[in-house]
Short mmCIF file of C-alpha atoms in Angstrom, two decimals:
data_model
loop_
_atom_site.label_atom_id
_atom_site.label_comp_id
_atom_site.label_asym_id
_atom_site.label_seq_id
_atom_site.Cartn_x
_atom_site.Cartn_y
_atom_site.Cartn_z
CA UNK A 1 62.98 173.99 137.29
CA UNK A 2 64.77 172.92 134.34
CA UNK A 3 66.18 169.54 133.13
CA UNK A 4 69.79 169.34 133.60
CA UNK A 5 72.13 166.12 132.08
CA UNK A 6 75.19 165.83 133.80
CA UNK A 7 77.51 168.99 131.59
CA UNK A 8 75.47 170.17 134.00
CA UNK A 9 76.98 166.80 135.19
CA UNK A 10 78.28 166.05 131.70
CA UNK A 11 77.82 167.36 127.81
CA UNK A 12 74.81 169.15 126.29
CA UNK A 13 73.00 167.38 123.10
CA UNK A 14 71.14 164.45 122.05
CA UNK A 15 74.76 161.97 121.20
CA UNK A 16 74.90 159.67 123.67
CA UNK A 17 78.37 159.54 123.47
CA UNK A 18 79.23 161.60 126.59
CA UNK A 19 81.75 161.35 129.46
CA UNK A 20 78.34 160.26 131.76
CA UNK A 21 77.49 157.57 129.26
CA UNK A 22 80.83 156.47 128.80
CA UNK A 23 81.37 156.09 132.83
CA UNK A 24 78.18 154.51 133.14
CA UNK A 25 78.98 151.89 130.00
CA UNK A 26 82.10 150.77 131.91
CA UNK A 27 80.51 150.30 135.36
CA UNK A 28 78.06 148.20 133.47
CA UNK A 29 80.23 145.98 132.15
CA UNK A 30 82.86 145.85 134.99
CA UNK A 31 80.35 145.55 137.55
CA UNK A 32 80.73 141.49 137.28
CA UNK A 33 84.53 141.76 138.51
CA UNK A 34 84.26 144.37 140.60
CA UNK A 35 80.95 143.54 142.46
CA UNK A 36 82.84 140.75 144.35
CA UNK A 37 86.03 142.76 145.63
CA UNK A 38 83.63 145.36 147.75
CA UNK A 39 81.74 142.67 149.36
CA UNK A 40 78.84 142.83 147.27
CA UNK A 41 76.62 139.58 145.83
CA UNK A 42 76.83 138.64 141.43
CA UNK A 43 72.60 139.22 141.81
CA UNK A 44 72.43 142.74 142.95
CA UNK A 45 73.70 143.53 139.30
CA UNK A 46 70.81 142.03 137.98
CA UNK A 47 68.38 143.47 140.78
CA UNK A 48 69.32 146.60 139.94
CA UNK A 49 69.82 146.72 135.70
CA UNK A 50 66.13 145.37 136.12
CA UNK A 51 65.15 148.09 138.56
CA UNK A 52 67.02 150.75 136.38
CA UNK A 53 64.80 150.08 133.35
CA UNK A 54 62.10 150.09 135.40
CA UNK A 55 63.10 154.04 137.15
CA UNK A 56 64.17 155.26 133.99
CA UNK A 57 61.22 154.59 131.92
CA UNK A 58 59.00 155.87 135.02
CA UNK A 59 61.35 159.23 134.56
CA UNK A 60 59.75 159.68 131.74
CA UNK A 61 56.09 160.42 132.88
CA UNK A 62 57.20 161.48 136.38
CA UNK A 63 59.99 163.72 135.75
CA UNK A 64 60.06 164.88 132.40
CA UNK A 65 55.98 165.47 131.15
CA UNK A 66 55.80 165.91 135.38
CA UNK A 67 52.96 163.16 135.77
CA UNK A 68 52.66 161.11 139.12
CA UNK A 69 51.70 158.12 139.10
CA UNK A 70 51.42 156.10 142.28
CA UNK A 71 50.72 153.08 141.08
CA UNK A 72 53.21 152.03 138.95
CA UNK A 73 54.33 148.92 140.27
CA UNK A 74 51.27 147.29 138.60
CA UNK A 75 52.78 147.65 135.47
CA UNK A 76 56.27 145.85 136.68
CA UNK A 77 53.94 143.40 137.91
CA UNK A 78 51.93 142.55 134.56
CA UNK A 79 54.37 142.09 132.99
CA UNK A 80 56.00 139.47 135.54
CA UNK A 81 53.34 137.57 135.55
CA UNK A 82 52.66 137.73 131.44
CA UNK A 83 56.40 136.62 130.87
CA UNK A 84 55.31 133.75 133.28
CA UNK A 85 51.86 132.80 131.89
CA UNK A 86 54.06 132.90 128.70
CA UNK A 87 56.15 130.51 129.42
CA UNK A 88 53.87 127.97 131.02
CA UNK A 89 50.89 128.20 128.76
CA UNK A 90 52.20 129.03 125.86
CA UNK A 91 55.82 127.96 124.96
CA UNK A 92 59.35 128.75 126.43
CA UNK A 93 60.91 131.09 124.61
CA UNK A 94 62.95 133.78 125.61
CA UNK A 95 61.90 136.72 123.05
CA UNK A 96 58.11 135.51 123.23
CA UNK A 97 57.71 136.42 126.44
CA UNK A 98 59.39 139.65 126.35
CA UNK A 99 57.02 140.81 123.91
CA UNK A 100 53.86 139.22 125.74
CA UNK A 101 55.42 141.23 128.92
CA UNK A 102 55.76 144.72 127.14
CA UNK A 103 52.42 144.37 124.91
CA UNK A 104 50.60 143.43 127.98
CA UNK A 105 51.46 146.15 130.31
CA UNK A 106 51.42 148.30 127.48
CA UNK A 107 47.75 147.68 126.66
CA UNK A 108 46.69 148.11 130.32
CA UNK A 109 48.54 150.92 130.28
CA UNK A 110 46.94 152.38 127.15
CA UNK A 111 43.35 151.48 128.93
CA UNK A 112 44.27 152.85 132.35
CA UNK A 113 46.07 156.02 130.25
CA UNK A 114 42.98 156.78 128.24
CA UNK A 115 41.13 157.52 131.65
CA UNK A 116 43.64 159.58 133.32
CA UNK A 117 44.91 161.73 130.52
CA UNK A 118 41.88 163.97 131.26
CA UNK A 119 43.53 164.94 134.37
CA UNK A 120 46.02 166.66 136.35
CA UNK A 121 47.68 167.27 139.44
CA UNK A 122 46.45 165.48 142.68
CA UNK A 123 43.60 163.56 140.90
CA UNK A 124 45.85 162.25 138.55
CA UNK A 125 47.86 160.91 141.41
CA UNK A 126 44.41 159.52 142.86
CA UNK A 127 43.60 157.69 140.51
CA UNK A 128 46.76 155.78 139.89
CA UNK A 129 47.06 154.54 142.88
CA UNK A 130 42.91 153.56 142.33
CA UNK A 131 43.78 151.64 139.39
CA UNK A 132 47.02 150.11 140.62
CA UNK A 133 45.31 149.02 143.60
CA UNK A 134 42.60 147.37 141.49
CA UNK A 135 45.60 145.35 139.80
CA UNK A 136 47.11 144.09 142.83
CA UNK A 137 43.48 142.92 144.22
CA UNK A 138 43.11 141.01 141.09
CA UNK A 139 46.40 139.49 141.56
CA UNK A 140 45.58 137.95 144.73
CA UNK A 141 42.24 136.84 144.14
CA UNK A 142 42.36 135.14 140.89
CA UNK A 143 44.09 132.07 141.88
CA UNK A 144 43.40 130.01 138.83
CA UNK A 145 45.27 132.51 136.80
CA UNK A 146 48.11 134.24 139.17
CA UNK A 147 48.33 131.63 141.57
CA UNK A 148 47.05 134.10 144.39
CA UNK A 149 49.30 134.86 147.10
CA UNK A 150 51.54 132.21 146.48
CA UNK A 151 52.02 133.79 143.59
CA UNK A 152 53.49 132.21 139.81
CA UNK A 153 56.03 129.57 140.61
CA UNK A 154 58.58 127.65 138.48
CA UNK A 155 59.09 130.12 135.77
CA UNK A 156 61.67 128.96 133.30
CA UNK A 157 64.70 130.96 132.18
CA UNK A 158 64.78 130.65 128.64
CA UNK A 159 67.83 130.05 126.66
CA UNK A 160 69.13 133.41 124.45
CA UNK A 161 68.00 132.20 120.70
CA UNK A 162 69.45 134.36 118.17
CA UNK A 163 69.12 132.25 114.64
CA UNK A 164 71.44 129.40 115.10
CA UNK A 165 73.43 131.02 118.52
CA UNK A 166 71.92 129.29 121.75
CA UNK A 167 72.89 130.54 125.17
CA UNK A 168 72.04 129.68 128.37
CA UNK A 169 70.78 131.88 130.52
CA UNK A 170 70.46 129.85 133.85
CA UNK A 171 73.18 130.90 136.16
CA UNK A 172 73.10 134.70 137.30
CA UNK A 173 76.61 135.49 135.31
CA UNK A 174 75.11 134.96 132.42
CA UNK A 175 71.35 136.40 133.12
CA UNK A 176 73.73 139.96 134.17
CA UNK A 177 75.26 140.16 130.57
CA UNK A 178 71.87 139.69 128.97
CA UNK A 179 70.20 142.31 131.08
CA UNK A 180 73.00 144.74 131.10
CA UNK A 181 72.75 144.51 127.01
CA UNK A 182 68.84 145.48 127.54
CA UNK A 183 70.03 147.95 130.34
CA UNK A 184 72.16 149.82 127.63
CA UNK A 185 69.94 149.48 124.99
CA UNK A 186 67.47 151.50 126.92
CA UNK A 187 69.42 153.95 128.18
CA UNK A 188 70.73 154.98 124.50
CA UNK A 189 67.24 154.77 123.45
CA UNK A 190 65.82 157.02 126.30
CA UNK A 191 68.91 159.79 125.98
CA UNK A 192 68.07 160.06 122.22
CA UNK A 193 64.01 159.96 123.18
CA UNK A 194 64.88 162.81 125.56
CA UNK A 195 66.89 165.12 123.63
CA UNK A 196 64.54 164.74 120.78
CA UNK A 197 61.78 167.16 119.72
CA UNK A 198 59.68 164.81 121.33
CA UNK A 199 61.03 165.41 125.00
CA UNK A 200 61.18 168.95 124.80
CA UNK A 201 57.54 168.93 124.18
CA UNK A 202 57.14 166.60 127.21
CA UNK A 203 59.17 169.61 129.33
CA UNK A 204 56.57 172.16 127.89
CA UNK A 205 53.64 170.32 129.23
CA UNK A 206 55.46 169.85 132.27
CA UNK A 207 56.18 173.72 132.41
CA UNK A 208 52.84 175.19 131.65
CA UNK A 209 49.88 172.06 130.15
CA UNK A 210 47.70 174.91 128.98
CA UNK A 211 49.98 176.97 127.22
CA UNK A 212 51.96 174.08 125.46
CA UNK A 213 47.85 173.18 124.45
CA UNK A 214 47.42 176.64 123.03
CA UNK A 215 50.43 176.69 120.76
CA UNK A 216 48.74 173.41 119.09
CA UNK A 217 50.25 170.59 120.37
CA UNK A 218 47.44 167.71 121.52
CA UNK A 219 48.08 167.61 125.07
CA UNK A 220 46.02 164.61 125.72
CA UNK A 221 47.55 162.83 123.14
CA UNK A 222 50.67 163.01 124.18
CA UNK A 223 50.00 162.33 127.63
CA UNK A 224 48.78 159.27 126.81
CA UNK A 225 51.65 157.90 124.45
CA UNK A 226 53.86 158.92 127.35
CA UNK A 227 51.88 156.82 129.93
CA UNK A 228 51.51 153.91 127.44
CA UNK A 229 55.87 154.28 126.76
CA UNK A 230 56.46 154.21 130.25
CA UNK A 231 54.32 151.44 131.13
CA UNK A 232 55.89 149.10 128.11
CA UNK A 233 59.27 149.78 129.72
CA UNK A 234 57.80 148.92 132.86
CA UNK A 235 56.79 146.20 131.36
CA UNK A 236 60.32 145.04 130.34
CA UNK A 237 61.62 145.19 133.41
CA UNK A 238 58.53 142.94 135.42
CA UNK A 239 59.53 140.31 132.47
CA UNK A 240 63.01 140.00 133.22
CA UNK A 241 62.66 140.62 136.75
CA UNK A 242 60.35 136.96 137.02
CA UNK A 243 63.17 135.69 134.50
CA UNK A 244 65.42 136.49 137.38
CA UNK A 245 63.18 135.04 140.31
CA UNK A 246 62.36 132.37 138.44
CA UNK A 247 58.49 133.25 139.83
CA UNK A 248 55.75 136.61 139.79
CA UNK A 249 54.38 137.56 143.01
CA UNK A 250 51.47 140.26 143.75
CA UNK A 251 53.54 142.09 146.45
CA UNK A 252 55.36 143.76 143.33
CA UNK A 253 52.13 145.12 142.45
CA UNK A 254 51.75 146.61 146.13
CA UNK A 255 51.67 150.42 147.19
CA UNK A 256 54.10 149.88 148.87
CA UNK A 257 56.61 149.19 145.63
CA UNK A 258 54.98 151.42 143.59
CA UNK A 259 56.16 154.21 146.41
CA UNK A 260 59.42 153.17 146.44
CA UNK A 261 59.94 153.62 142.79
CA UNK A 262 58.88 157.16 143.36
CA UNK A 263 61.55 157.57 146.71
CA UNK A 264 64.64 156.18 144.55
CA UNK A 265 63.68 158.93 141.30
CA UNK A 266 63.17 161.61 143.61
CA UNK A 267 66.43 160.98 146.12
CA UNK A 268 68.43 160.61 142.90
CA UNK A 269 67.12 163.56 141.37
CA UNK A 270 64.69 162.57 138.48
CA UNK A 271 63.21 165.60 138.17
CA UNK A 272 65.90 167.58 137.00
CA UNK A 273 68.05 165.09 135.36
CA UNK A 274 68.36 162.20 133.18
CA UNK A 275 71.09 160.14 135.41
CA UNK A 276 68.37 160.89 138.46
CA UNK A 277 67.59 157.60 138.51
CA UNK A 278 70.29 156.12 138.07
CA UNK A 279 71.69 157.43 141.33
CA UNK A 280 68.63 157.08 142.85
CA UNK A 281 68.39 153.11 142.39
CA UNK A 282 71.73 152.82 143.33
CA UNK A 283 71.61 154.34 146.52
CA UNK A 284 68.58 152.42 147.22
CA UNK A 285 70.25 148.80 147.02
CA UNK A 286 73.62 150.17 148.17
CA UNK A 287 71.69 151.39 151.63
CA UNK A 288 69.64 147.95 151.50
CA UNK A 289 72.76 146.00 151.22
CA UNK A 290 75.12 148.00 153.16
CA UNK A 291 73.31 149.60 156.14
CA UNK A 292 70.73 146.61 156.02
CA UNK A 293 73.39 144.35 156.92
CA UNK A 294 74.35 146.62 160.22
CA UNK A 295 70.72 146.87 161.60
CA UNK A 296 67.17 145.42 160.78
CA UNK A 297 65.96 149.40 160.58
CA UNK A 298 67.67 150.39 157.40
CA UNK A 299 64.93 151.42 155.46
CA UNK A 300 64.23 154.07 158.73
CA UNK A 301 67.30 155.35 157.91
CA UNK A 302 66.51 155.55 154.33
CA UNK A 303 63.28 157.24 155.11
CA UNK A 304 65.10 159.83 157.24
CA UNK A 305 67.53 160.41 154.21
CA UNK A 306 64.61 160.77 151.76
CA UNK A 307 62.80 163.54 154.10
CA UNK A 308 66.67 165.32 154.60
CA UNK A 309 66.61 164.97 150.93
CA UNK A 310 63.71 166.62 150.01
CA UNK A 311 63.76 169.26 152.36
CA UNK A 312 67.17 170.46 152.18
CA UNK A 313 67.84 169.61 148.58
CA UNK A 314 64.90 168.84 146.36
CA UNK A 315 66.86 168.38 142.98
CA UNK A 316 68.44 165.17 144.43
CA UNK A 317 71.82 163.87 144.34
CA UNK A 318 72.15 164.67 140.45
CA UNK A 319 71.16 168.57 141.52
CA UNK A 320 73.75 168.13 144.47
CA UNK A 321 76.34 166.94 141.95
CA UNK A 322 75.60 169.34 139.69
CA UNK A 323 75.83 172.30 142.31
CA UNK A 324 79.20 170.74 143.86
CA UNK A 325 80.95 170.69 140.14
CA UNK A 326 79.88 174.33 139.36
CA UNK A 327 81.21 175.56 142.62
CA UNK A 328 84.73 174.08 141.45
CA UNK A 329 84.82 174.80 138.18
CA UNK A 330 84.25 178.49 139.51
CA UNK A 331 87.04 177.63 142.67
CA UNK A 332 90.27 179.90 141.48
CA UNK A 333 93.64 178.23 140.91
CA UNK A 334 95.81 177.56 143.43
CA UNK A 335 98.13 180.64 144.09
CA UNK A 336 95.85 183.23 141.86
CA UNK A 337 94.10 185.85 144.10
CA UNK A 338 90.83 186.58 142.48
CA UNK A 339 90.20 190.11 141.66
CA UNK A 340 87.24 192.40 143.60
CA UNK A 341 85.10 194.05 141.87
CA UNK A 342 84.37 197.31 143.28
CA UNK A 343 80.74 198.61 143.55
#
């Protein structure tokens, strides 16, 4: 199974200037005005910008070098709880905890990566959920640091310092813009990351691990860079995410989340395309918001989407779109009769 990006649902190459990037640049920036007019709240904008970092820098390990990790949600939750200690221990400052956020779920991820790297397939599964379950112990029991259960209250959202420019970042309108500006930066990064040399070799592991290791390239190596990348954007997102709650809790850190992340990538179709988690996280909130607000058993109806899903149509919704476009573009004009060829 191949990687497709949308002309397979839109143009082929590494520019990110495409008619999918385009369409996803404007419903980033319109999503303030238009948000409102179908009933929706101004915070799901942020919930979700902070949850698309988060799925598309998991992509990266889980769909393209096809790694599964289980336990991810420890990483979102480091770095919650970093941008916090940051901020109370240290000094309130917007950019300073970023970088404590990334750097510290990028070293545990470099520490957890140099341990699984070795392996493959179910074990590597195993043992992500192991170590992400070690994580989220930690977070409840060490109270002095984490705050337990309770979790990290009274976070500060730190005012956007840029040289002599201050702005406030207190109400949500303003928090959106900042993390939509991430948002894109990340996407642009990851497209260019993707269609690089570098992501082609991650689809060759994925494809065949021992062959890719006998035509020289350092499998474990690259493994690990990939876990440690992926982690540091998970990273990212915990820190703005307890910007945006104002507070870190341990249930981010849960199995629980950490399979979620998974359901949302693999509904939306990360593993054969870039804008698979996109969709993915979208449909998530939109069916949390939407049906959620009908009955109290929307995520049953969520799970019995995800099984359809997967057992109907494992490529996702970026494989269905894909499938639905080629049928059209192949659907003959109106009044032309297409010609038979005879055996």
């Amino acid at each position: 199974m191949r990687m497709i990006t949308l002309s397979d649902i839109s143009a082929r190459g590494g520019s990110p200037l495409t008619p999918a990037m385009g369409l996803f640049m404007l419903a980033l920036a319109t999503a303030p005005f238009w948000l409102p007019a179908v009933g929706l709240y101004q915070y799901l904008g942020i919930e979700v910008a902070i949850w698309l970092i988060f799925a598309l820098g998991f992509n990266l390990l889980f769909g393209y070098i096809g790694l599964h990790s289980f336990g991810h949600g420890a990483y979102l939750g480091i770095g919650a709880y970093a941008f916090g200690l940051f901020q109370q221990e240290v000094m309130v400052s917007l950019w300073g905890g970023l970088l404590a956020a990334i750097l510290a779920a990028s070293l545990a991820g470099a520490l957890v990566g140099a341990f699984l790297s070795h392996r493959r397939g179910i074990y590597y599964a195993l043992m992500t959920i192991g170590f992400g379950q070690i994580v989220w112990f930690c977070a409840i029991k060490l109270h002095g640091v984490t705050g337990g259960e309770d979790g990290l209250l009274g976070i500060p959202r730190p005012d956007f310092v840029v040289g002599p420019i201050r702005y406030s970042l207190a109400d949500n309108y303003s928090l959106y813009w900042f993390v939509a500006a991430i948002l894109a930066i990340v996407v642009v990064a990851l497209w260019r990351l993707v269609n690089a040399p570098f992501g082609r070799v991650l689809q060759a592991i994925r494809q065949n691990e021992t062959r890719a290791r006998f035509v020289g390239y350092d499998v474990w190596l690259i493994k690990w860079l990939t876990f440690i990348l992926s982690t540091a954007f998970a990273g990212l997102a915990g820190g703005l995410f307890s910007m945006a709650q104002e507070g870190a809790y341990p249930d981010v850190m849960s199995l629980h989340q950490s399979g979620l992340i998974v359901m949302m990538v693999l509904v939306g179709g990360g593993l054969v395309s870039f804008w698979g988690p996109v969709l993915g996280v979208i449909l998530y909130f939109v069916a949390r918001d939407i049906i959620g607000g009908i009955t109290e058993t929307w995520l049953l109806w969520f799970g019995l989407m995800f099984v359809i899903m997967v057992m109907t149509r494992p490529e996702g919704l970026a494989g269905l779109i894909h499938v639905a476009g080629a049928r059209l573009r192949k659907k003959p004009a109106p009044g032309v009769v297409p010609v038979r060829k005879e055996a």
